[in-house]
Coordinates of C-alpha atoms in Angstrom, one line a residue:
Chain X
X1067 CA -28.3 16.7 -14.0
X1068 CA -30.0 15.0 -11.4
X1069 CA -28.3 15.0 -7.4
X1070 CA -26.9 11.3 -7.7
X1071 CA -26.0 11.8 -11.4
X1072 CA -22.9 14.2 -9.9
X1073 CA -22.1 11.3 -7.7
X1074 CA -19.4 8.8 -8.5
X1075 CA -18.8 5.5 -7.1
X1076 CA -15.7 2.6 -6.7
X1077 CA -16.0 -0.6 -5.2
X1078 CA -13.4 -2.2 -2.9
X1079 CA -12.8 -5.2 -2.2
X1080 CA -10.4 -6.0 1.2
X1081 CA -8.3 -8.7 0.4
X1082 CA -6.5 -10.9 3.3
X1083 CA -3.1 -9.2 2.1
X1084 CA -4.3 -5.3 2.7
X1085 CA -5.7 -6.2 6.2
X1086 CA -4.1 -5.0 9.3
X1087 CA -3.4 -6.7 12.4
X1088 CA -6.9 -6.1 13.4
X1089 CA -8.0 -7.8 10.0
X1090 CA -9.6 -4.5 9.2
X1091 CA -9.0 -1.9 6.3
X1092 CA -5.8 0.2 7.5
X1093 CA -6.4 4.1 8.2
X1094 CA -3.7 4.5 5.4
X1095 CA -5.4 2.4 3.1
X1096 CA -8.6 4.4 3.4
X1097 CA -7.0 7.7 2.8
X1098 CA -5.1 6.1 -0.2
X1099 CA -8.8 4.8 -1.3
X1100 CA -10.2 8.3 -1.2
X1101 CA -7.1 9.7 -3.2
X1102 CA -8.0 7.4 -5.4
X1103 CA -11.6 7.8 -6.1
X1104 CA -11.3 12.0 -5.7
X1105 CA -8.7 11.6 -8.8
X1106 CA -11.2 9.1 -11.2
X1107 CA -14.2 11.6 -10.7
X1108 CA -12.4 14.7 -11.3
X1109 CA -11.0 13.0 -14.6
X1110 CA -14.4 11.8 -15.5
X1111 CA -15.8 15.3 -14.7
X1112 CA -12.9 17.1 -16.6
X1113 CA -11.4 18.7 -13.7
X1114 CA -8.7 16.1 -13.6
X1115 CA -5.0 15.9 -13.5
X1116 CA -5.0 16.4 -17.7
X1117 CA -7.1 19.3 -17.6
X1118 CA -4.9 21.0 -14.6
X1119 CA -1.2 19.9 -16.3
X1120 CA -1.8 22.1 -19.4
X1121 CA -1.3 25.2 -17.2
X1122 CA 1.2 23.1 -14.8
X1123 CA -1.1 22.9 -12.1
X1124 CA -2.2 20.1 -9.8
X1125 CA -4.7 18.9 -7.5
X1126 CA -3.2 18.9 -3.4
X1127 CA -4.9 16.9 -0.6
X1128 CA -5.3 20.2 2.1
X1129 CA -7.2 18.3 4.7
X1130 CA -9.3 15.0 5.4
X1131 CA -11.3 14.3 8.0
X1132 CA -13.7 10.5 8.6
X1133 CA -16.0 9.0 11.0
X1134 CA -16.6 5.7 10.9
X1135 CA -18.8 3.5 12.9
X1136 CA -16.7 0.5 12.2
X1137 CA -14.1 -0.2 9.0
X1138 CA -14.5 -2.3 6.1
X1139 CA -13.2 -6.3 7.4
X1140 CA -11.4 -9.2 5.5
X1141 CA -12.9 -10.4 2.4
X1142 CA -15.7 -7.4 2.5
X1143 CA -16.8 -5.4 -0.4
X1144 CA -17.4 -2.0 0.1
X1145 CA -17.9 0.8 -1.7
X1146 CA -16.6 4.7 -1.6
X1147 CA -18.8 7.5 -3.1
X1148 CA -17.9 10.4 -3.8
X1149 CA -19.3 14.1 -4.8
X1150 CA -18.3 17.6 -4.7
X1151 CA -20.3 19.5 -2.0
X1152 CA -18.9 23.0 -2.1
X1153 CA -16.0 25.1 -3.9
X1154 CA -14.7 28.4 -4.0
X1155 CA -11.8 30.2 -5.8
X1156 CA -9.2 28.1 -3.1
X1157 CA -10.8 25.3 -2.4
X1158 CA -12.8 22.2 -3.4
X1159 CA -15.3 20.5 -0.4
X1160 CA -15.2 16.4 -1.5
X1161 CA -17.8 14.7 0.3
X1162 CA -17.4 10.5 0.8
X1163 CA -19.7 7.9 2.0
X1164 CA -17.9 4.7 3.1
X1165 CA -20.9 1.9 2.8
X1166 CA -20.3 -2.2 3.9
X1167 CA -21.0 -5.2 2.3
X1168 CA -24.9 -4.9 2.8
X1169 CA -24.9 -1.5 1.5
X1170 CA -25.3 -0.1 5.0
X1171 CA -23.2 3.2 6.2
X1172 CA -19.9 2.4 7.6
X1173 CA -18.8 6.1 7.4
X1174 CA -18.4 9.3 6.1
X1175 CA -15.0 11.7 5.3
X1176 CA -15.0 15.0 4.0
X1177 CA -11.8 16.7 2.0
X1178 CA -10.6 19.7 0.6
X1179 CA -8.7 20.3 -1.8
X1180 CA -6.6 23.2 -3.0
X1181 CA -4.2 23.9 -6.4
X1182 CA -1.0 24.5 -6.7
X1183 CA 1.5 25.4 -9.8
X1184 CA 3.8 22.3 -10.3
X1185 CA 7.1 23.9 -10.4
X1186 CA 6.1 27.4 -7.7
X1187 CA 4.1 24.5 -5.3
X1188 CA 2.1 28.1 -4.3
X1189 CA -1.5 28.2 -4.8
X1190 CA -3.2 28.6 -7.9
X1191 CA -7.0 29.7 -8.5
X1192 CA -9.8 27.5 -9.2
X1193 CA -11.5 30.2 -11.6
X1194 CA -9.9 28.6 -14.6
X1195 CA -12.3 25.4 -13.5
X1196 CA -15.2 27.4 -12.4
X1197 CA -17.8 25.1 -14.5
X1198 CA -17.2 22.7 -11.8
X1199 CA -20.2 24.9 -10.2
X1200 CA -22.4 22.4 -12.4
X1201 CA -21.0 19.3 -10.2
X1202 CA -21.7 21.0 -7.3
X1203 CA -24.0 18.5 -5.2
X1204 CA -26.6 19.3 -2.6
X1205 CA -26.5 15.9 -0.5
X1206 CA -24.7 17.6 2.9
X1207 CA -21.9 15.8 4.4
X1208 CA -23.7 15.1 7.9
X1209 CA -19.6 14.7 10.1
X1210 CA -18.4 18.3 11.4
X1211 CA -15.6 20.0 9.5
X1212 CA -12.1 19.7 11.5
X1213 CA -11.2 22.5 13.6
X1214 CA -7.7 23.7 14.6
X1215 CA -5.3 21.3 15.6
X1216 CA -2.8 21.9 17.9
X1217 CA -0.9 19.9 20.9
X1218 CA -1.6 21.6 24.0
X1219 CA 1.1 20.5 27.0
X1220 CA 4.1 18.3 26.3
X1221 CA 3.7 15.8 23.8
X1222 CA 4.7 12.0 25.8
X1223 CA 5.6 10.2 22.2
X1224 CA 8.3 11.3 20.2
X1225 CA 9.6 9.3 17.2
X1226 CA 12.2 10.7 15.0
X1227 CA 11.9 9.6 11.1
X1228 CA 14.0 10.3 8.0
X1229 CA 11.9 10.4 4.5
X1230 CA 13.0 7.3 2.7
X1231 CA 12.7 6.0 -1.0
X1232 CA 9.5 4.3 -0.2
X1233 CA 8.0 7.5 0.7
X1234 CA 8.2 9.5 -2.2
X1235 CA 4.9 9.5 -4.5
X1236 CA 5.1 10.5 -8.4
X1237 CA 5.2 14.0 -7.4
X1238 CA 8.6 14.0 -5.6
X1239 CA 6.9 14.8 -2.0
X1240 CA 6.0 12.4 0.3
X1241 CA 2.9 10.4 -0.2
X1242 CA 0.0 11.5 1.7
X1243 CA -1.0 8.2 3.0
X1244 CA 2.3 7.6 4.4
X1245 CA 2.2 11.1 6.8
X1246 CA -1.1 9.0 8.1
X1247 CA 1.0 5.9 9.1
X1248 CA 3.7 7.9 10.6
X1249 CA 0.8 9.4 13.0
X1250 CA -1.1 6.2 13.5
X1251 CA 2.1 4.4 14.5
X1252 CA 2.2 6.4 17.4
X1253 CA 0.2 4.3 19.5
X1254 CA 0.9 0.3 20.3
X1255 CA -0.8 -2.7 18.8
X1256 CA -3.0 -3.0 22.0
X1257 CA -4.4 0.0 21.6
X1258 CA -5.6 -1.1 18.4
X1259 CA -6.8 -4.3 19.7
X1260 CA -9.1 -2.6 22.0
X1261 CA -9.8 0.6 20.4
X1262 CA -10.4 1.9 17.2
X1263 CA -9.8 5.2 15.6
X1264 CA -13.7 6.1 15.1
X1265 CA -12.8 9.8 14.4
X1266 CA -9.5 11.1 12.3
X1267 CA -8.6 14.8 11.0
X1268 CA -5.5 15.5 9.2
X1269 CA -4.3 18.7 8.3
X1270 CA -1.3 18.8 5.6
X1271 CA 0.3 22.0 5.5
X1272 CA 3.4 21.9 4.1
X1273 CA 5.1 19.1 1.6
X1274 CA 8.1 17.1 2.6
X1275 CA 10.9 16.0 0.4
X1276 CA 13.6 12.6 0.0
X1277 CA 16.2 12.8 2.9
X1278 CA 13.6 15.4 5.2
X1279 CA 13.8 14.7 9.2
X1280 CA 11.4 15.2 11.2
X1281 CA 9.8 14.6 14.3
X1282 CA 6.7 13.2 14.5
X1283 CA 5.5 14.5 18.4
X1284 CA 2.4 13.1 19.9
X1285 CA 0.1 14.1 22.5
X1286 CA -2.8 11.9 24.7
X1287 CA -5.4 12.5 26.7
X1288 CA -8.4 9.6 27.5
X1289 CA -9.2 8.8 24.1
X1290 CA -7.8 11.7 21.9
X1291 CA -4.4 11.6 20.2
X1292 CA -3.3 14.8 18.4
X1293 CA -0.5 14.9 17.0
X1294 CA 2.3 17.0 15.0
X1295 CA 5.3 16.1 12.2
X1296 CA 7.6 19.2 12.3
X1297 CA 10.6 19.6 10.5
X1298 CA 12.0 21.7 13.5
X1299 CA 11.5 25.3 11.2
X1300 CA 7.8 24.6 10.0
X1301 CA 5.1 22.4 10.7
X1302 CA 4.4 19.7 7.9
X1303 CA 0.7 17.9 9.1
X1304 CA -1.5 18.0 12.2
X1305 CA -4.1 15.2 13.1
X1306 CA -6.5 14.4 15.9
X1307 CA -7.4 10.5 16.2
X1308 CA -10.8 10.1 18.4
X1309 CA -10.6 6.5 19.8
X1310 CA -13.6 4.6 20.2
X1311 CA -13.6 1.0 22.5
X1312 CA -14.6 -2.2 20.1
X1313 CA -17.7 -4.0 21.4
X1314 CA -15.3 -7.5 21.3
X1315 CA -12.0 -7.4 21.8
X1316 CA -10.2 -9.9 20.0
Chain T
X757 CA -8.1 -29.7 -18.7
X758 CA -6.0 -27.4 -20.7
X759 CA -2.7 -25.8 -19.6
X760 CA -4.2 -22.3 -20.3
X761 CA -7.2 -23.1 -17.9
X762 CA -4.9 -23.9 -15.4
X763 CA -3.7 -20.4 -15.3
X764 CA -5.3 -17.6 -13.8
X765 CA -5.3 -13.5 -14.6
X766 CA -5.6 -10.6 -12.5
X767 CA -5.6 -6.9 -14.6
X768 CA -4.7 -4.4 -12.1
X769 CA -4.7 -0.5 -13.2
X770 CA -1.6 1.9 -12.1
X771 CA -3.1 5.0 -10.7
X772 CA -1.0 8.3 -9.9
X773 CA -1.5 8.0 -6.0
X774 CA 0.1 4.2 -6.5
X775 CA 3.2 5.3 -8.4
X776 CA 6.6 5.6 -7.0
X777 CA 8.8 8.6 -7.3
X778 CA 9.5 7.3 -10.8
X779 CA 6.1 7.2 -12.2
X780 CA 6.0 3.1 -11.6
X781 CA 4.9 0.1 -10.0
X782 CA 6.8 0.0 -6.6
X783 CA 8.6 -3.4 -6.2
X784 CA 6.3 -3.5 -2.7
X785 CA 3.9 -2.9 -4.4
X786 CA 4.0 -5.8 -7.3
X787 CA 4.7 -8.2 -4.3
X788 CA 1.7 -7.0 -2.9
X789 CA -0.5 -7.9 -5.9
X790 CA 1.7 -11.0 -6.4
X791 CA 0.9 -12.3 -3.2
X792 CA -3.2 -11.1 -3.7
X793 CA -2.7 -13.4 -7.3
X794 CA -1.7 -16.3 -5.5
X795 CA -4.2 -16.4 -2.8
X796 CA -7.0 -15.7 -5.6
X797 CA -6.0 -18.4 -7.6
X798 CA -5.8 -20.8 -4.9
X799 CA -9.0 -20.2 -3.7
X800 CA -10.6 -20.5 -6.9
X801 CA -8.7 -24.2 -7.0
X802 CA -9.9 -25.1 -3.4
X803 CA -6.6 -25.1 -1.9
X804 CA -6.6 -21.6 -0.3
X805 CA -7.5 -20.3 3.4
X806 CA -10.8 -21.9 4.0
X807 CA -9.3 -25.2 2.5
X808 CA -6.4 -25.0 4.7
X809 CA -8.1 -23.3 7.9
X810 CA -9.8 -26.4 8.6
X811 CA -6.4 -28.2 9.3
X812 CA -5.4 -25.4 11.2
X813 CA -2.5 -24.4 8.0
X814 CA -2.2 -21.6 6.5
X815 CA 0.3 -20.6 2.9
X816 CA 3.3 -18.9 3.6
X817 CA 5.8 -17.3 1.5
X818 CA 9.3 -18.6 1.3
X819 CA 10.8 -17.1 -1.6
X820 CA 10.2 -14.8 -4.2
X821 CA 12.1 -13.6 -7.1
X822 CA 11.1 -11.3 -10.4
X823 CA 12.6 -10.2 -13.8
X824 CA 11.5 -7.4 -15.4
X825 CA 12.6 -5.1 -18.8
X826 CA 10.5 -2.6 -17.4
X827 CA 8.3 -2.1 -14.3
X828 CA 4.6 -0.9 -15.0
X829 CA 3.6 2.6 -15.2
X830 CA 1.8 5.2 -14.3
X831 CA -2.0 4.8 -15.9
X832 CA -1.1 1.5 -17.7
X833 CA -3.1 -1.6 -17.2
X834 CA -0.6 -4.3 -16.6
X835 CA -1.8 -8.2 -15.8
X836 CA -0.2 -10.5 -13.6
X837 CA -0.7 -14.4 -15.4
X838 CA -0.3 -17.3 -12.4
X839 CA 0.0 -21.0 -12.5
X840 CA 1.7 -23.8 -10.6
X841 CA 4.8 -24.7 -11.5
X842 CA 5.1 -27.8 -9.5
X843 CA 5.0 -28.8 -6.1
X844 CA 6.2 -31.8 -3.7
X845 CA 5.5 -32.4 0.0
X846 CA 7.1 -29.5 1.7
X847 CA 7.0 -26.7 -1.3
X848 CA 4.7 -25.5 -3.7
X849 CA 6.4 -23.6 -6.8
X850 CA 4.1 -20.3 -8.6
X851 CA 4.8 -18.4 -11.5
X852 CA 3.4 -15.4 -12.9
X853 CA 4.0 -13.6 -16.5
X854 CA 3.6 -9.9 -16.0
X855 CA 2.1 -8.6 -19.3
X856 CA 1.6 -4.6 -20.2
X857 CA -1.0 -2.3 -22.1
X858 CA 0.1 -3.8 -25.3
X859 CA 0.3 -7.1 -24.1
X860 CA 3.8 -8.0 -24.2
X861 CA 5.7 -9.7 -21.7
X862 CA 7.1 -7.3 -18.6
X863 CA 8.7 -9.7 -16.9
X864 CA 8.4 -13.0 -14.9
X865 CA 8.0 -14.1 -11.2
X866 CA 8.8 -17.1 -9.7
X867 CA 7.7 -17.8 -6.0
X868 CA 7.9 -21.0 -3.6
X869 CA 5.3 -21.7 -0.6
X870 CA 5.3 -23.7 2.4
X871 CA 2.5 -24.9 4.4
X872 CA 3.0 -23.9 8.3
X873 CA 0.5 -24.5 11.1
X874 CA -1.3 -21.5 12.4
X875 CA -0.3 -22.3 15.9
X876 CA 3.0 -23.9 16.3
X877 CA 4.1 -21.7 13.2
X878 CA 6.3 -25.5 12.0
X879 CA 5.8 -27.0 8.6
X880 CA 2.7 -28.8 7.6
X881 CA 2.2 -31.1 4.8
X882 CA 1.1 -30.8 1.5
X883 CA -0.2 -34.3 0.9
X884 CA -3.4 -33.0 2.1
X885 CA -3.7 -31.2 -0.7
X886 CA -2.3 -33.8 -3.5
X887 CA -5.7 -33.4 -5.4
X888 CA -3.4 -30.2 -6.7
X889 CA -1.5 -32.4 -9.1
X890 CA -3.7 -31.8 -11.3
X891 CA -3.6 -28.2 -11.4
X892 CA 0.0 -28.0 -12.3
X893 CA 0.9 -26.9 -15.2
X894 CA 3.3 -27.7 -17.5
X895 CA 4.3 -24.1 -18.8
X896 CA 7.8 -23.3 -17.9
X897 CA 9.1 -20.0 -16.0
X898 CA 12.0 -18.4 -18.0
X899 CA 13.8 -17.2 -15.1
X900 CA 16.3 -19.0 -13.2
X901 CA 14.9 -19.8 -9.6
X902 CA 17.5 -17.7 -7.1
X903 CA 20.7 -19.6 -5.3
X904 CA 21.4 -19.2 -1.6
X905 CA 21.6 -15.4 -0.6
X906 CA 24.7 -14.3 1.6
X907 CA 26.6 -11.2 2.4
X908 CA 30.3 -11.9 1.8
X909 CA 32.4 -9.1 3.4
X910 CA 31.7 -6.1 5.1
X911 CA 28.1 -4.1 4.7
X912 CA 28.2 -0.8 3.7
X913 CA 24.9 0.3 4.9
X914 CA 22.9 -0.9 8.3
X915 CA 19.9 0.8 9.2
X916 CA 17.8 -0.3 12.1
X917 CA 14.6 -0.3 12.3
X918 CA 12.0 -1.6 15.0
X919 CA 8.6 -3.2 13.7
X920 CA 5.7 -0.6 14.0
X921 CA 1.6 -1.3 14.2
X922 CA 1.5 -0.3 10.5
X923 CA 4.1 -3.0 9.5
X924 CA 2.3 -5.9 10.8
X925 CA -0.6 -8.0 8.6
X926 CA -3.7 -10.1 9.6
X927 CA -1.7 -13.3 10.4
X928 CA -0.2 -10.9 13.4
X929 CA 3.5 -11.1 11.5
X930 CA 5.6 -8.3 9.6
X931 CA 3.7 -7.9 5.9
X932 CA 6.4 -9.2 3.2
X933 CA 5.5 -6.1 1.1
X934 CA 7.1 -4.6 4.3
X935 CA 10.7 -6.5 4.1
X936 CA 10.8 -5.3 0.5
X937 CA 10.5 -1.8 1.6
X938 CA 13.1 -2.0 4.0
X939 CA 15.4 -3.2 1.1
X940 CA 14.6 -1.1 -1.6
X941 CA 15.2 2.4 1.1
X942 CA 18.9 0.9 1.5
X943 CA 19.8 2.8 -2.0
X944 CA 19.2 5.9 -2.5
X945 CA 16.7 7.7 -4.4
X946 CA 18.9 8.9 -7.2
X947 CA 19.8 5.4 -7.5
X948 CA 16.3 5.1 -8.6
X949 CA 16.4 7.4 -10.8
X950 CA 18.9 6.4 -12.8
X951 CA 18.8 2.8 -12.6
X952 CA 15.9 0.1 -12.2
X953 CA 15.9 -3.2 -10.1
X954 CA 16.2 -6.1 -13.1
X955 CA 16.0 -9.0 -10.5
X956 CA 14.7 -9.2 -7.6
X957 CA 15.6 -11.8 -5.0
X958 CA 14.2 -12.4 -1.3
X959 CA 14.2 -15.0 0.9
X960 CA 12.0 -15.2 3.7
X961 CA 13.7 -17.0 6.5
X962 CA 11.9 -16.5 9.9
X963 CA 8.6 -14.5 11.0
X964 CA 9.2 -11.1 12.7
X965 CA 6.6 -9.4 14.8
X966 CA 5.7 -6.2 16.7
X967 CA 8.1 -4.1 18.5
X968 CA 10.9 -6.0 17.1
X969 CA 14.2 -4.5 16.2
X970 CA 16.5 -5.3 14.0
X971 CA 19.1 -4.5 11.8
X972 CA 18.7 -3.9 8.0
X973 CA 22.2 -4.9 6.7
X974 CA 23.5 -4.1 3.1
X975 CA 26.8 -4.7 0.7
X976 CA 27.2 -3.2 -2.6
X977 CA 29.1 -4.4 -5.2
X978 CA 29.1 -2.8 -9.0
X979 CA 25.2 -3.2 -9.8
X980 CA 24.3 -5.4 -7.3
X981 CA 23.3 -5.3 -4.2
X982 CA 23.0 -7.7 -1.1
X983 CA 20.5 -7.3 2.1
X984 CA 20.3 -9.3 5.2
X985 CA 17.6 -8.5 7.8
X986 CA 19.1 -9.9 11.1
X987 CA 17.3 -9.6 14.9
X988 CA 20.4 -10.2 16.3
X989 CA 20.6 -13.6 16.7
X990 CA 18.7 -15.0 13.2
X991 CA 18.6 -13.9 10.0
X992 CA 14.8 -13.3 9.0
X993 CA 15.2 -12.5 5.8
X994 CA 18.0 -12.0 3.1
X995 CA 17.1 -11.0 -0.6
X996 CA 19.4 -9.4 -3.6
X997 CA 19.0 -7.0 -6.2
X998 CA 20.4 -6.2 -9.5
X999 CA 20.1 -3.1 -11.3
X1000 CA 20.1 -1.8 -14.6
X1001 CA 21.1 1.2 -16.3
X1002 CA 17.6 3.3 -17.6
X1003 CA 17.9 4.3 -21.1
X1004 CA 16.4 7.7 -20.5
X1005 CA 17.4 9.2 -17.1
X1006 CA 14.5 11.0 -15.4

């Protein structure tokens, strides 16, 4: 099998409706995308959610991280490709590249992935999958893998949030895109307007549930926002947003 | 030209990641994809955004309201069927069929659009865009279109909520997918679970933008259930569910 036959790809197209204020593909909406594509190529590759649920176990999101020189815009097709660059008995290494309308490289984002039992949520070992080693692809990722993340000081932006209905994904927890939102909310629309996130690591550690409080406590300095949703016991997710100014404000 | 050809379909896929916590099409969500129907099909006809962007107008939503037996789910293709109803000079009225797997009939949507300027955000024409006659189609929607939509008595639920950067769409105005959110988190997720929204009723009244709070008002009654969405002074938007029994409780 040749290096782009272990390679998978889905093309988006950014209608008017999924655009942000900034007319731009959302931060949610990408990591929702990447979910996406992840869970096609594992089914087509037999590593899927089928293969997993016979011995009640399932794929989990343990950390993303993207660069992106600038995000796909209104009415642009773009494209996510995906392949597996690395795995190990805990973890799976998911490579993307984000390219525009004119095939050009918008970005990158690099994820791993861990399993866990359905019903113990503890994790599970990949050795039951191991002839996944055959997917394994040598194209290298070329963004840095996310280091620790942790507020250092006070955080200055505080927001408390229940889990709501709207929240909850098919797997009872709260949907992984919508942890993103919670953290990207934490700065105003003007920030936005001038800035973009051109950098973004999340780290999911542990799963919320329906009815779960949290705070969601946020920390800036110059153009870095990092950022923690606690329950006050444990910490659920961690992310660092790099900020980057746009060329034309609009 | 034949009534068929004056209808246009969209197939959409349900993955896992889109699901709710019921394994389904979230109400948001087919509003969403409702709303991405209607702009399609209008700019296939020529009287969609570019059409309309030369005058400075722009299509709003004023009123939406569905039927279903069952909502889509989880890996089923489903297809959303859309044609014009009719239209005069201050409202156009679109339907849609929503067909599953096998092809039979989900449900029905009926919606009704305005024209507005883009500037003054007041009420354009449609004579403009009379060449539309043409397109309408004679095929009648088998739901009844919704009757005015008021709390009577006391509401048992008011949540408030202020408008955050990921609420807000590329027209600089809360996403309607949004409003529907903020209905549908008024019950509870064991609602959910037991029963399913049969109809679905909203009004759009007045726009609502950033860093705006209001109050997210709600009365039940039996298996029915009335929202308004109030700033404090106007009423932005007012909708009302019914709910049905499932026949096999999750």
């Amino acid at each position: 099998m040749s290096e782009t036959e272990k390679e998978y790809r889905h093309d988006y197209y950014l209608t008017a409706a999924q655009c942000n204020a900034q007319n731009e593909l959302s931060p949610q909406m990408l990591v929702q995308n990447v979910i996406e594509v992840a869970t096609e190529h594992a089914n087509i590759l037999d590593i899927g959610f089928s293969k997993l649920s016979s011995d009640k176990n399932i794929w989990v999101l343990s950390r993303l991280t993207y660069e992106l020189k600038r995000y796909p815009q209104m009415h642009e097709r773009f494209g996510l490709t995906t392949w597996i660059e690395n795995f190990n008995r805990h973890f799976s290494e998911r490579a993307f590249e984000i390219t525009g309308d004119s095939g050009e490289t918008l970005g990158y984002v690099r994820t791993l992935w861990a399993i866990i039992n359905m019903e113990t949520r503890c994790p599970a070992d990949l050795s039951n999958i191991s002839y996944m080693a055959e997917y394994v692809n040598e194209r290298e990722c070329p963004i840095k893998r996310q280091s620790k993340i942790r507020i250092a000081g006070t955080p200055s932006e505080v927001t408390s949030y229940t889990f709501r209905v709207s929240d909850i994904d098919c797997n009872r927890h709260v949907n992984s895109g919508r942890y993103v939102e919670l953290i990207t909310d934490q700065c105003d629309l003007q920030t936005y307007d001038t800035h973009f996130i051109s950098r973004f690591e999340i780290a999911y550690r542990h799963e919320a549930i329906y009815g779960e409080k949290v705070d969601v406590a946020t920390a800036l300095a110059d153009d870095l926002a990092i950022t923690e949703i606690s329950d006050g016991t444990k910490k659920l997710c961690a992310a660092r947003m790099f900020f980057s100014k746009r060329q034309q404000n609009k």
